[in-house]
Amino acid sequence: MKNPSRLSRAIVNAIDKSKVLGIRAGGESAHRFIGVWPIVVDGRVFARSWTLKRRGWYRAFLTDPLGTIQVGERQVRIRARVARGKRLWEAIEQAYAEKYPNPGSSKYVRGFRTARRRAATIEFLPR
């Protein structure tokens, strides 16, 4: 039976295989899609904000948790939720290290471990 609080297995698998996920914050906004580094932990989809800009995607989701993700040619309506918990954050950091092991990514993988970026972890759920 499908869990209505989780994205479908097919969507999660596609996200897990991709290095970049297109996201658009805002319910029915005209915002463009931007790329983030997605991570899958226990069948759940997460991303961390790098810059935490005042007008960036993370803060937009704090204001309006509705949005859209782009998986291949498909657009999926989502809602965003801030992810909390030391064990979950550590699992996400391990997943980043495994998914993005190349030298060019190491600066970002390390940077995602800072306290302010840990606190800016978003989980994407179906609407």
PDB file of C-alpha atoms in Angstrom:
ATOM      1  CA  MET A   1       0.000   0.000   0.000  1.00  0.00           C
ATOM      2  CA  LYS A   2       1.258   3.480  -0.885  1.00  0.00           C
ATOM      3  CA  ASN A   3       2.273   5.766   1.958  1.00  0.00           C
ATOM      4  CA  PRO A   4       0.608   9.142   1.244  1.00  0.00           C
ATOM      5  CA  SER A   5       3.257  10.974   3.273  1.00  0.00           C
ATOM      6  CA  ARG A   6       6.084   9.741   1.021  1.00  0.00           C
ATOM      7  CA  LEU A   7       6.936  10.286  -2.619  1.00  0.00           C
ATOM      8  CA  SER A   8       6.427   7.237  -4.818  1.00  0.00           C
ATOM      9  CA  ARG A   9       9.219   4.677  -5.000  1.00  0.00           C
ATOM     10  CA  ALA A  10       9.721   5.380  -8.722  1.00  0.00           C
ATOM     11  CA  ILE A  11      10.180   9.120  -8.088  1.00  0.00           C
ATOM     12  CA  VAL A  12      12.532   8.498  -5.152  1.00  0.00           C
ATOM     13  CA  ASN A  13      14.617   6.048  -7.203  1.00  0.00           C
ATOM     14  CA  ALA A  14      14.908   8.544 -10.062  1.00  0.00           C
ATOM     15  CA  ILE A  15      15.983  11.272  -7.626  1.00  0.00           C
ATOM     16  CA  ASP A  16      18.489   8.951  -5.984  1.00  0.00           C
ATOM     17  CA  LYS A  17      20.109   8.226  -9.366  1.00  0.00           C
ATOM     18  CA  SER A  18      20.360  11.894 -10.337  1.00  0.00           C
ATOM     19  CA  LYS A  19      23.042  14.299  -9.143  1.00  0.00           C
ATOM     20  CA  VAL A  20      20.842  17.408  -9.459  1.00  0.00           C
ATOM     21  CA  LEU A  21      17.162  17.925  -8.702  1.00  0.00           C
ATOM     22  CA  GLY A  22      15.148  20.820 -10.108  1.00  0.00           C
ATOM     23  CA  ILE A  23      13.078  22.583  -7.456  1.00  0.00           C
ATOM     24  CA  ARG A  24      10.732  25.537  -7.583  1.00  0.00           C
ATOM     25  CA  ALA A  25       9.533  27.158  -4.386  1.00  0.00           C
ATOM     26  CA  GLY A  26       6.033  28.560  -4.145  1.00  0.00           C
ATOM     27  CA  GLY A  27       2.621  27.011  -4.673  1.00  0.00           C
ATOM     28  CA  GLU A  28       1.720  28.122  -8.180  1.00  0.00           C
ATOM     29  CA  SER A  29       4.477  30.637  -8.622  1.00  0.00           C
ATOM     30  CA  ALA A  30       6.238  31.787 -11.731  1.00  0.00           C
ATOM     31  CA  HIS A  31       9.626  31.120 -10.142  1.00  0.00           C
ATOM     32  CA  ARG A  32      12.087  29.199 -12.274  1.00  0.00           C
ATOM     33  CA  PHE A  33      13.470  25.772 -11.450  1.00  0.00           C
ATOM     34  CA  ILE A  34      16.895  25.768  -9.837  1.00  0.00           C
ATOM     35  CA  GLY A  35      19.199  22.828  -9.242  1.00  0.00           C
ATOM     36  CA  VAL A  36      19.992  21.400  -5.811  1.00  0.00           C
ATOM     37  CA  TRP A  37      21.889  18.304  -4.730  1.00  0.00           C
ATOM     38  CA  PRO A  38      19.294  15.752  -3.627  1.00  0.00           C
ATOM     39  CA  ILE A  39      19.890  12.994  -1.093  1.00  0.00           C
ATOM     40  CA  VAL A  40      17.745   9.972  -0.324  1.00  0.00           C
ATOM     41  CA  VAL A  41      17.811   8.489   3.182  1.00  0.00           C
ATOM     42  CA  ASP A  42      15.440   5.650   4.082  1.00  0.00           C
ATOM     43  CA  GLY A  43      13.236   6.407   1.078  1.00  0.00           C
ATOM     44  CA  ARG A  44      12.941  10.093   2.026  1.00  0.00           C
ATOM     45  CA  VAL A  45      14.220  12.970  -0.152  1.00  0.00           C
ATOM     46  CA  PHE A  46      16.271  15.824   1.314  1.00  0.00           C
ATOM     47  CA  ALA A  47      18.375  18.789   0.219  1.00  0.00           C
ATOM     48  CA  ARG A  48      20.490  21.333   2.063  1.00  0.00           C
ATOM     49  CA  SER A  49      20.840  24.970   1.200  1.00  0.00           C
ATOM     50  CA  TRP A  50      24.374  26.199   0.630  1.00  0.00           C
ATOM     51  CA  THR A  51      23.932  29.984   0.740  1.00  0.00           C
ATOM     52  CA  LEU A  52      20.857  30.533   2.943  1.00  0.00           C
ATOM     53  CA  LYS A  53      20.180  33.766   1.070  1.00  0.00           C
ATOM     54  CA  ARG A  54      17.289  35.920   2.197  1.00  0.00           C
ATOM     55  CA  ARG A  55      15.620  35.463  -1.193  1.00  0.00           C
ATOM     56  CA  GLY A  56      16.853  31.901  -1.773  1.00  0.00           C
ATOM     57  CA  TRP A  57      14.901  28.671  -2.135  1.00  0.00           C
ATOM     58  CA  TYR A  58      15.295  27.612   1.508  1.00  0.00           C
ATOM     59  CA  ARG A  59      13.763  30.794   2.906  1.00  0.00           C
ATOM     60  CA  ALA A  60      11.071  30.739   0.217  1.00  0.00           C
ATOM     61  CA  PHE A  61      10.017  27.284   1.444  1.00  0.00           C
ATOM     62  CA  LEU A  62       9.929  28.561   5.031  1.00  0.00           C
ATOM     63  CA  THR A  63       7.469  31.248   3.924  1.00  0.00           C
ATOM     64  CA  ASP A  64       5.416  28.988   1.634  1.00  0.00           C
ATOM     65  CA  PRO A  65       6.088  25.246   1.950  1.00  0.00           C
ATOM     66  CA  LEU A  66       4.423  24.383  -1.359  1.00  0.00           C
ATOM     67  CA  GLY A  67       6.462  23.890  -4.500  1.00  0.00           C
ATOM     68  CA  THR A  68       7.367  21.625  -7.380  1.00  0.00           C
ATOM     69  CA  ILE A  69      10.251  19.300  -8.147  1.00  0.00           C
ATOM     70  CA  GLN A  70      11.363  18.338 -11.628  1.00  0.00           C
ATOM     71  CA  VAL A  71      12.304  14.686 -12.055  1.00  0.00           C
ATOM     72  CA  GLY A  72      13.335  14.055 -15.654  1.00  0.00           C
ATOM     73  CA  GLU A  73      10.463  15.349 -17.773  1.00  0.00           C
ATOM     74  CA  ARG A  74       7.992  15.033 -14.915  1.00  0.00           C
ATOM     75  CA  GLN A  75       6.934  17.770 -12.510  1.00  0.00           C
ATOM     76  CA  VAL A  76       5.752  16.689  -9.059  1.00  0.00           C
ATOM     77  CA  ARG A  77       3.934  18.998  -6.663  1.00  0.00           C
ATOM     78  CA  ILE A  78       5.515  18.872  -3.222  1.00  0.00           C
ATOM     79  CA  ARG A  79       5.497  20.447   0.191  1.00  0.00           C
ATOM     80  CA  ALA A  80       8.683  21.155   2.074  1.00  0.00           C
ATOM     81  CA  ARG A  81       9.351  20.412   5.717  1.00  0.00           C
ATOM     82  CA  VAL A  82      12.404  21.343   7.760  1.00  0.00           C
ATOM     83  CA  ALA A  83      14.186  18.148   8.819  1.00  0.00           C
ATOM     84  CA  ARG A  84      15.419  17.938  12.388  1.00  0.00           C
ATOM     85  CA  GLY A  85      17.368  15.482  14.482  1.00  0.00           C
ATOM     86  CA  LYS A  86      21.047  14.746  14.968  1.00  0.00           C
ATOM     87  CA  ARG A  87      20.804  11.125  13.802  1.00  0.00           C
ATOM     88  CA  LEU A  88      18.940  12.125  10.642  1.00  0.00           C
ATOM     89  CA  TRP A  89      21.391  14.956   9.907  1.00  0.00           C
ATOM     90  CA  GLU A  90      24.326  12.545  10.300  1.00  0.00           C
ATOM     91  CA  ALA A  91      22.684  10.037   7.935  1.00  0.00           C
ATOM     92  CA  ILE A  92      22.176  12.828   5.396  1.00  0.00           C
ATOM     93  CA  GLU A  93      25.827  13.866   5.692  1.00  0.00           C
ATOM     94  CA  GLN A  94      26.942  10.273   5.144  1.00  0.00           C
ATOM     95  CA  ALA A  95      24.674  10.062   2.089  1.00  0.00           C
ATOM     96  CA  TYR A  96      26.176  13.283   0.672  1.00  0.00           C
ATOM     97  CA  ALA A  97      29.699  11.893   1.155  1.00  0.00           C
ATOM     98  CA  GLU A  98      28.777   8.656  -0.641  1.00  0.00           C
ATOM     99  CA  LYS A  99      26.837  10.259  -3.499  1.00  0.00           C
ATOM    100  CA  TYR A 100      29.286  13.104  -4.196  1.00  0.00           C
ATOM    101  CA  PRO A 101      32.766  11.578  -3.641  1.00  0.00           C
ATOM    102  CA  ASN A 102      34.713  13.450  -6.339  1.00  0.00           C
ATOM    103  CA  PRO A 103      37.338  16.046  -5.343  1.00  0.00           C
ATOM    104  CA  GLY A 104      35.364  18.963  -6.794  1.00  0.00           C
ATOM    105  CA  SER A 105      32.440  18.152  -4.488  1.00  0.00           C
ATOM    106  CA  SER A 106      34.457  17.716  -1.283  1.00  0.00           C
ATOM    107  CA  LYS A 107      34.273  21.419  -0.312  1.00  0.00           C
ATOM    108  CA  TYR A 108      30.474  21.261  -0.430  1.00  0.00           C
ATOM    109  CA  VAL A 109      30.190  17.888   1.285  1.00  0.00           C
ATOM    110  CA  ARG A 110      32.306  19.247   4.159  1.00  0.00           C
ATOM    111  CA  GLY A 111      30.402  22.531   4.166  1.00  0.00           C
ATOM    112  CA  PHE A 112      27.056  20.765   4.465  1.00  0.00           C
ATOM    113  CA  ARG A 113      28.226  19.567   7.898  1.00  0.00           C
ATOM    114  CA  THR A 114      28.217  23.061   9.435  1.00  0.00           C
ATOM    115  CA  ALA A 115      25.566  23.802  12.037  1.00  0.00           C
ATOM    116  CA  ARG A 116      23.830  26.504  10.000  1.00  0.00           C
ATOM    117  CA  ARG A 117      23.533  24.268   6.931  1.00  0.00           C
ATOM    118  CA  ARG A 118      22.423  21.289   9.013  1.00  0.00           C
ATOM    119  CA  ALA A 119      19.578  23.440  10.291  1.00  0.00           C
ATOM    120  CA  ALA A 120      18.695  24.289   6.661  1.00  0.00           C
ATOM    121  CA  THR A 121      17.840  20.701   5.715  1.00  0.00           C
ATOM    122  CA  ILE A 122      14.571  20.382   3.830  1.00  0.00           C
ATOM    123  CA  GLU A 123      12.568  17.212   3.220  1.00  0.00           C
ATOM    124  CA  PHE A 124      10.378  17.057   0.127  1.00  0.00           C
ATOM    125  CA  LEU A 125       6.982  15.392   0.607  1.00  0.00           C
ATOM    126  CA  PRO A 126       4.045  14.905  -1.762  1.00  0.00           C
ATOM    127  CA  ARG A 127       1.216  17.422  -1.743  1.00  0.00           C
TER     128      ARG A 127
END
